[in-house]
Amino acid sequence: MLAGKELMALEAAGMRTPADLLEHLPRRHEDRRRFDAFPNQPTAVAVCLRGTVIDAGPKGFGGRRFTEAVVMDGSGGVFGSGKVTLRWFNMPFIHKVVAAGQEIIVYGKVKLSTGRLVIDHPEFEVLREDDPGESIHVERVVPIYRNLSGLSQRRLRELMHLCLVRCEPEGFERPPDLGDGMSRHQALWAAHFPESVEAGVAARRRFALEEFFALQLNVVWKRSRYHDRQGRELGWKTTSLKRFYESLPFDLTGAQKRSIKEILADMRSRRPMNRLLQGDVGAGKTFVAMAAMLLAIDSGCQAALMAPTQILAEQHFLTFERWLEPLGIRLALRTGSRDETSHLEIEGRPQILIGTHALLYDKVAFEDLGLVVIDEQHKFGVAQRAALIRQGVMPDVLVMTATPIPRTLTMTIYGDLDVSLLDEKPPGRAKIVTAVRVSPKQTDVTKFVKEQLGQGRQAYLVYPLVEESGTLKAESATEAFEKWRKRLGGYEVGLIHGKLKPEEKEEVMRRFREGEIAALVATTVIEVGVDVPNASVMLLHHAERFGLAQIHQLRGRIGRGGHKGYCILLTDGKSPEALEKLRVLEQSGDGFEIAEADLRLRGPGDVLGTAQSGLSDLKFADFLTDTALLREARALADRVISEDPMLDGCHAGLRGLIDDERAEGEAGTTA
Ligand code: ADP
Ligand code: MG
């Protein structure tokens, strides 16, 4: 039934079993019982026409050769023009497939070109003489698949049909709660060879819903397991929090206040808090975390904040020192390289501990950890988060992220967490101008940087690599450092990258923060959280090598001190796609919008890291377009779990959807 070449084509597409094949659902369906009339003007949408090829062959000359075929309406052109021309450029093999006399079905948008109605690069299928009758290819609704290299539409359709007739592939049977009364096999029939185009759409939705439902059932289940636990009731005393508020020279934003309220309610409740604080860079997450931590220590316990890098931990420590030491709160810093304790600690155990993962190995400092805050949580593994949480007994947990992602993704990745959204930025933030520059003259670039430094500002000069690499042709930070020193003679230039020793990094950051260094040549070590208000310029070299969301994070480092910020994206302009991508940043300063564009361009697996999500395995559903469906799946999962929290009374297929092992390992932690 299958030729060796076809088997190889299927293998190459990762299809080894009939089930694999059948899960390759059609991209769309074509109702070949009735076709569109041949149009007499261009069309805004694709049309599906059936006709006879009356002329076909290579056309054009010189560099502009193409294949052309004229198709005539089979019904004699009573309505409309009766004729459409098809064109294929740079596809010389087409004229071996299409010939005069053939009956053909074409699909595409019709436009006007040199006075004729044409479809360029149409989807098409040549019919065979024996097709009418029992054929699966015409006179019915037929599936159109995403192309698999090495297999024609026609052949793929035949194979699908054969599989459906011959096998009943294994797969989990659909839980009846979700059911449309169809078995999986029936549902597959409906998805491939439906009675109507609408029925085909409905069948695909069903599979997508099933897929989302499995994801949602997992997170909702984890969430409910977590909420069943006995936590402690904190936050009833608010003495330090009140004093903290009084000491602030500005008002908190509405979003900050709302988030603190939500956190307060969680902490006071008996069940342990498991909350995500999500906000774009600069939204002011630190103060929200600080407020939560004050609530914990007012109740007599300790609070810990874990940050992914030493630079960040130190910076948090400085911020906390600045705001909380005047209130007499005992702070300690724990990073790999050094332990610093604010002088107040001498009089007692630290109340607030800030650090990197070094916190996990601290056997002494923790006495009664009531609140754990994890900054930039996606930079940590599940095990690390769990380890910190184990330093306490059922502590409240707040995780923070500045990676804005669409709401639907949040529901999935962080679906077991409650979410507080900082969707408002503190006032008085200066505008950041972002501009893409394709290979500008170096003297112009240098002049611009010098002008800014001359006005007392500071600059980040960012590079994708630390050192020269054999394979990647990009200037590295170390190379660039020497050049910038010469270019910016008279100004102090610093260098920071991931390969420096922690003490060295810390020293460079200190000098930059204190203004001794005017321009800092850096890699992405400065990506998260670094806060130097006087820095207002960022030059991003080889910008095409960075992800959109990453650049957005990076530019969040500038324009923090009320000075207008300039983020210049330098690129060679060789790749049009890369340019288009960078333009998104010129136009939008909204982290969520950018994340969505990033997602569209790269897909969830790349954006979020596959380990994070397992999202790249989605077969049927699409996070960007099936948002309503995801909400439906969430509602279904909520209902199922609330009616039967342990799923005891449920169909085995439904219980099978819960990934027990993973859920066990993570219960008591976070997503
Ligand atoms: P995030 O961690 O969300 O990126 P930060 O907590 O570092 O943001 O805050 C960014 C900057 O905004 C900091 O310099 C901080 O002092 C300032 N800030 C935060 N909240 C406010 C506010 N309500 N009013 C004025 N400035 C604020
Ligand atoms: Mg932060």
XYZ file of N, CA, C and O in Angstrom, residues 247-371:
500
model
N 6.934 56.638 54.509
C 8.278 57.085 54.145
C 8.459 57.267 52.636
O 9.432 57.844 52.184
N 7.513 56.766 51.857
C 7.668 56.870 50.402
C 7.416 58.297 49.928
O 6.420 58.904 50.314
N 8.297 58.812 49.073
C 8.120 60.188 48.595
C 7.109 60.282 47.452
O 6.861 61.348 46.929
N 6.572 59.161 47.024
C 5.588 59.196 45.926
C 4.455 58.247 46.266
O 4.547 57.466 47.208
N 3.390 58.330 45.489
C 2.287 57.391 45.673
C 2.554 56.120 44.899
O 3.151 56.165 43.830
N 2.075 55.027 45.420
C 2.132 53.795 44.629
C 1.114 53.925 43.494
O 0.123 54.641 43.621
N 1.359 53.239 42.410
C 0.398 53.283 41.308
C -0.840 52.476 41.706
O -0.786 51.644 42.623
N -1.922 52.716 40.996
C -3.148 51.969 41.263
C -2.912 50.473 41.157
O -3.408 49.690 41.973
N -2.130 50.086 40.155
C -1.872 48.657 39.942
C -1.046 48.077 41.102
O -1.272 46.955 41.540
N -0.098 48.868 41.594
C 0.700 48.394 42.734
C -0.197 48.198 43.958
O -0.118 47.187 44.643
N -1.077 49.174 44.192
C -1.973 49.064 45.349
C -2.885 47.849 45.225
O -3.095 47.114 46.184
N -3.409 47.672 44.029
C -4.323 46.543 43.817
C -3.590 45.225 44.070
O -4.091 44.334 44.755
N -2.368 45.120 43.539
C -1.605 43.885 43.717
C -1.309 43.626 45.194
O -1.396 42.498 45.663
N -0.951 44.688 45.909
C -0.645 44.512 47.334
C -1.893 44.044 48.080
O -1.820 43.179 48.943
N -3.033 44.584 47.703
C -4.296 44.150 48.319
C -4.539 42.666 48.083
O -4.940 41.923 48.986
N -4.311 42.250 46.843
C -4.534 40.838 46.507
C -3.582 39.944 47.304
O -3.960 38.884 47.801
N -2.346 40.408 47.421
C -1.354 39.649 48.171
C -1.733 39.586 49.646
O -1.660 38.533 50.285
N -2.177 40.712 50.149
C -2.580 40.780 51.549
C -3.686 39.762 51.840
O -3.642 39.021 52.831
N -4.679 39.715 50.951
C -5.792 38.778 51.153
C -5.282 37.342 51.146
O -5.682 36.519 51.975
N -4.370 37.047 50.243
C -3.794 35.699 50.174
C -3.045 35.345 51.451
O -3.150 34.242 51.974
N -2.265 36.296 51.928
C -1.425 36.002 53.081
C -2.263 35.803 54.332
O -1.953 34.998 55.191
N -3.337 36.543 54.398
C -4.202 36.411 55.572
C -5.000 35.117 55.546
O -5.430 34.631 56.580
N -5.194 34.611 54.364
C -6.003 33.399 54.265
C -5.217 32.196 54.779
O -3.999 32.201 54.850
N -5.962 31.176 55.127
C -5.381 29.979 55.712
C -4.571 29.197 54.682
O -3.605 28.538 54.990
N -5.013 29.261 53.446
C -4.304 28.474 52.442
C -3.066 29.221 51.972
O -3.052 30.454 51.950
N -2.038 28.494 51.640
C -0.795 29.174 51.284
C -0.947 29.984 49.999
O -1.624 29.563 49.059
N -0.299 31.135 49.993
C -0.332 31.952 48.782
C 0.542 31.308 47.708
O 1.604 30.770 47.984
N 0.062 31.344 46.492
C 0.848 30.874 45.363
C 0.513 31.820 44.216
O -0.371 31.564 43.420
N 1.202 32.938 44.177
C 0.770 34.027 43.304
C 1.884 34.497 42.371
O 3.053 34.501 42.730
N 1.460 34.853 41.186
C 2.376 35.416 40.198
C 2.140 36.915 40.103
O 1.003 37.357 39.975
N 3.224 37.673 40.186
C 3.134 39.110 39.957
C 3.767 39.375 38.604
O 4.971 39.201 38.416
N 2.926 39.775 37.661
C 3.399 39.931 36.295
C 3.360 41.406 35.924
O 2.352 42.070 36.130
N 4.452 41.918 35.431
C 4.460 43.320 35.037
C 5.644 43.621 34.153
O 6.726 43.084 34.344
N 5.413 44.489 33.207
C 6.449 44.886 32.267
C 7.634 45.488 33.037
O 7.489 45.883 34.189
N 8.783 45.552 32.382
C 9.943 46.160 33.026
C 9.601 47.577 33.453
O 8.948 48.313 32.721
N 10.013 47.917 34.641
C 9.800 49.269 35.129
C 8.437 49.513 35.741
O 8.107 50.623 36.134
N 7.619 48.469 35.847
C 6.272 48.635 36.382
C 6.282 48.796 37.902
O 5.293 49.204 38.498
N 7.419 48.475 38.514
C 7.536 48.685 39.958
C 7.228 47.459 40.808
O 6.596 47.554 41.859
N 7.717 46.310 40.347
C 7.462 45.076 41.081
C 8.170 45.061 42.436
O 7.681 44.489 43.399
N 9.349 45.719 42.487
C 10.139 45.635 43.713
C 9.374 46.151 44.936
O 9.411 45.520 45.997
N 8.669 47.267 44.777
C 7.953 47.806 45.933
C 6.809 46.903 46.369
O 6.479 46.836 47.548
N 6.210 46.237 45.410
C 5.133 45.316 45.763
C 5.708 44.161 46.580
O 5.166 43.769 47.621
N 6.846 43.646 46.116
C 7.503 42.568 46.850
C 7.879 43.046 48.247
O 7.704 42.336 49.242
N 8.371 44.266 48.313
C 8.795 44.818 49.595
C 7.616 44.879 50.565
O 7.738 44.515 51.733
N 6.482 45.330 50.062
C 5.297 45.422 50.913
C 4.910 44.045 51.434
O 4.613 43.871 52.623
N 4.940 43.050 50.549
C 4.583 41.689 50.966
C 5.549 41.205 52.047
O 5.140 40.586 53.038
N 6.811 41.506 51.863
C 7.806 41.036 52.813
C 7.647 41.712 54.170
O 7.848 41.107 55.217
N 7.243 42.972 54.134
C 6.998 43.671 55.397
C 5.833 43.040 56.152
O 5.847 42.931 57.372
N 4.818 42.628 55.407
C 3.682 41.965 56.043
C 4.135 40.698 56.752
O 3.687 40.384 57.848
N 5.032 39.974 56.088
C 5.511 38.728 56.692
C 6.285 39.021 57.971
O 6.067 38.381 59.004
N 7.164 39.998 57.924
C 7.979 40.206 59.121
C 7.181 40.869 60.246
O 7.487 40.674 61.409
N 6.135 41.591 59.877
C 5.261 42.118 60.928
C 4.592 40.995 61.703
O 4.213 41.157 62.852
N 4.432 39.852 61.034
C 3.834 38.705 61.719
C 4.888 37.878 62.426
O 4.613 36.772 62.879
N 6.102 38.371 62.432
C 7.137 37.698 63.197
C 7.929 36.662 62.426
O 8.748 35.953 62.997
N 7.693 36.504 61.116
C 8.542 35.542 60.415
C 9.531 36.245 59.500
O 9.563 37.465 59.395
N 10.326 35.413 58.826
C 11.303 35.948 57.905
C 10.742 35.923 56.489
O 9.827 35.158 56.182
N 11.340 36.742 55.649
C 10.988 36.720 54.234
C 12.277 36.655 53.426
O 13.289 37.220 53.830
N 12.227 35.941 52.303
C 13.423 35.823 51.467
C 13.093 36.215 50.038
O 11.991 35.947 49.541
N 14.054 36.843 49.381
C 13.910 37.201 47.967
C 15.070 36.598 47.197
O 16.227 36.863 47.498
N 14.743 35.759 46.226
C 15.795 35.130 45.429
C 15.786 35.723 44.019
O 14.755 35.767 43.353
N 16.966 36.157 43.582
C 17.118 36.743 42.248
C 18.073 35.877 41.433
O 18.928 35.209 41.991
N 17.929 35.906 40.101
C 18.706 34.978 39.278
C 20.173 35.338 39.113
O 20.977 34.475 38.801
N 20.552 36.582 39.299
C 21.962 36.915 39.128
C 22.450 37.681 40.342
O 21.671 38.281 41.088
N 23.768 37.661 40.467
C 24.355 38.354 41.595
C 24.142 39.866 41.490
O 23.824 40.528 42.464
N 24.295 40.377 40.271
C 24.110 41.818 40.065
C 22.739 42.248 40.565
O 22.585 43.239 41.265
N 21.755 41.435 40.192
C 20.393 41.759 40.547
C 20.162 41.651 42.048
O 19.514 42.508 42.658
N 20.699 40.596 42.652
C 20.533 40.407 44.093
C 21.142 41.598 44.839
O 20.549 42.130 45.782
N 22.307 42.024 44.385
C 22.968 43.136 45.066
C 22.193 44.419 44.920
O 22.095 45.225 45.833
N 21.645 44.592 43.709
C 20.896 45.793 43.490
C 19.637 45.826 44.342
O 19.296 46.842 44.923
N 18.974 44.677 44.439
C 17.808 44.597 45.322
C 18.222 44.926 46.752
O 17.526 45.633 47.468
N 19.362 44.386 47.139
C 19.828 44.610 48.498
C 20.012 46.106 48.762
O 19.569 46.631 49.787
N 20.616 46.791 47.792
C 20.818 48.238 47.939
C 19.477 48.966 48.061
O 19.306 49.862 48.882
N 18.534 48.558 47.188
C 17.212 49.185 47.229
C 16.552 48.956 48.588
O 16.000 49.875 49.185
N 16.614 47.729 49.044
C 15.991 47.403 50.331
C 16.670 48.176 51.469
O 16.013 48.679 52.368
N 18.006 48.255 51.379
C 18.734 48.997 52.418
C 18.243 50.432 52.477
O 17.983 50.978 53.537
N 18.126 50.995 51.256
C 17.741 52.394 51.186
C 16.383 52.643 51.835
O 16.183 53.607 52.557
N 15.418 51.775 51.563
C 14.059 52.025 52.033
C 13.763 51.427 53.407
O 12.955 51.952 54.155
N 14.387 50.325 53.712
C 13.972 49.610 54.923
C 14.900 49.769 56.119
O 14.487 49.570 57.253
N 16.146 50.106 55.867
C 17.025 50.267 57.022
C 16.562 51.407 57.929
O 16.594 51.267 59.146
N 16.084 52.511 57.320
C 15.566 53.576 58.188
C 14.416 53.092 59.075
O 14.132 53.703 60.101
N 13.767 52.028 58.685
C 12.664 51.509 59.502
C 13.180 50.503 60.535
O 12.401 49.877 61.242
N 14.479 50.305 60.555
C 15.068 49.412 61.552
C 14.928 47.936 61.221
O 14.950 47.079 62.104
N 14.792 47.629 59.946
C 14.611 46.226 59.574
C 15.958 45.572 59.276
O 16.816 46.168 58.638
N 16.145 44.365 59.786
C 17.434 43.692 59.651
C 17.493 42.932 58.321
O 16.678 42.054 58.058
N 18.478 43.299 57.497
C 18.593 42.733 56.150
C 19.879 41.944 56.016
O 20.883 42.277 56.647
N 19.853 40.942 55.182
C 21.088 40.212 54.894
C 21.136 39.859 53.422
O 20.100 39.634 52.785
N 22.346 39.835 52.876
C 22.551 39.474 51.479
C 23.323 38.162 51.421
O 24.328 38.002 52.112
N 22.861 37.222 50.639
C 23.560 35.958 50.477
C 23.782 35.691 49.000
O 22.832 35.411 48.270
N 25.016 35.858 48.557
C 25.349 35.457 47.188
C 26.539 34.532 47.308
O 27.118 34.403 48.371
N 26.888 33.885 46.220
C 27.982 32.935 46.291
C 29.263 33.558 46.803
O 29.973 33.000 47.623
N 29.521 34.781 46.351
C 30.847 35.334 46.596
C 31.008 35.982 47.966
O 32.073 36.000 48.523
N 29.969 36.553 48.443
C 30.162 37.180 49.754
C 28.830 37.295 50.477
O 27.769 37.350 49.876
N 28.904 37.281 51.745
C 27.709 37.476 52.542
C 27.799 38.818 53.192
O 28.735 39.109 53.911
N 26.847 39.624 52.894
C 26.863 40.927 53.537
C 25.637 41.035 54.405
O 24.585 40.509 54.098
N 25.822 41.702 55.474
C 24.714 41.851 56.377
C 24.657 43.313 56.737
O 25.672 43.918 57.012
N 23.501 43.853 56.671
C 23.450 45.250 57.056
C 23.741 45.298 58.550
O 23.484 44.349 59.273
N 24.288 46.391 59.019
C 24.837 46.415 60.371
C 23.809 46.095 61.436
O 24.125 45.687 62.532
N 22.557 46.257 61.090
C 21.521 46.000 62.093
C 21.396 44.524 62.444
O 20.835 44.162 63.456
N 21.970 43.699 61.574
C 21.789 42.271 61.814
C 22.483 41.819 63.084
O 22.099 40.831 63.705
N 23.530 42.548 63.450
C 24.293 42.166 64.637
C 23.365 41.956 65.833
O 23.578 41.096 66.664
N 22.316 42.746 65.827
C 21.419 42.660 66.991
C 20.407 41.537 66.892
O 19.538 41.392 67.729
N 20.460 40.751 65.850
C 19.495 39.660 65.791
C 19.524 38.964 64.447
O 20.248 39.366 63.541
N 18.726 37.947 64.305
C 18.605 37.236 63.035
C 18.103 38.170 61.952
O 17.284 39.040 62.231
N 18.540 37.967 60.704
C 17.978 38.815 59.650
C 16.482 38.569 59.506
O 16.010 37.438 59.648
N 15.757 39.636 59.236
C 14.318 39.485 58.995
C 14.060 39.280 57.507
O 13.155 38.567 57.121
N 14.874 39.946 56.713
C 14.736 39.797 55.263
C 16.058 39.326 54.685
O 17.099 39.920 54.962
N 16.019 38.241 53.924
C 17.219 37.743 53.270
C 17.072 37.915 51.775
O 16.041 37.561 51.196
N 18.117 38.462 51.173
C 18.094 38.663 49.733
C 19.293 37.937 49.171
O 20.370 37.963 49.773
N 19.126 37.260 48.057
C 20.293 36.570 47.533
C 20.033 35.880 46.223
O 18.965 36.012 45.618
N 21.052 35.164 45.795
C 20.939 34.319 44.609
C 20.577 32.919 45.103
O 20.153 32.756 46.248
N 20.815 31.901 44.273
C 20.521 30.539 44.725
C 21.389 30.137 45.907
O 21.175 29.095 46.509
N 22.355 30.983 46.265
C 23.131 30.717 47.481
C 22.205 30.593 48.691
O 22.533 29.917 49.668
N 21.047 31.229 48.610
C 20.064 31.127 49.692
C 19.659 29.685 49.966
O 19.317 29.319 51.082
N 19.723 28.877 48.916
C 19.262 27.492 49.054
C 20.170 26.689 49.972
O 19.764 25.693 50.544
N 21.414 27.116 50.053
C 22.382 26.317 50.807
C 22.631 26.901 52.189
O 23.486 26.439 52.919
N 21.889 27.929 52.506
C 22.086 28.550 53.810
C 21.410 27.706 54.883
O 20.209 27.529 54.887
N 22.239 27.159 55.765
C 21.667 26.274 56.783
C 21.364 27.035 58.074
O 20.701 26.534 58.957
N 21.910 28.232 58.180
C 21.871 28.921 59.459
C 20.801 30.006 59.527
O 20.077 30.125 60.511
N 20.744 30.782 58.441
C 19.989 32.026 58.524
C 18.496 31.833 58.765
O 17.856 32.641 59.406
N 17.959 30.731 58.240
C 16.506 30.605 58.298
C 16.020 29.998 59.597
O 16.476 28.945 60.025
N 15.113 30.683 60.196
C 14.560 30.188 61.442
C 13.082 29.917 61.234
O 12.565 28.887 61.578
N 12.446 30.878 60.616
C 11.003 30.759 60.418
C 10.631 31.546 59.169
O 10.209 32.691 59.243
N 10.809 30.896 58.040
C 10.590 31.564 56.767
C 9.112 31.535 56.401
O 8.544 30.472 56.173
N 8.500 32.702 56.352
C 7.061 32.751 56.111
C 6.686 33.153 54.695
O 5.600 32.864 54.211
N 7.600 33.829 54.011
C 7.299 34.295 52.655
C 8.524 34.147 51.758
O 9.618 34.558 52.111
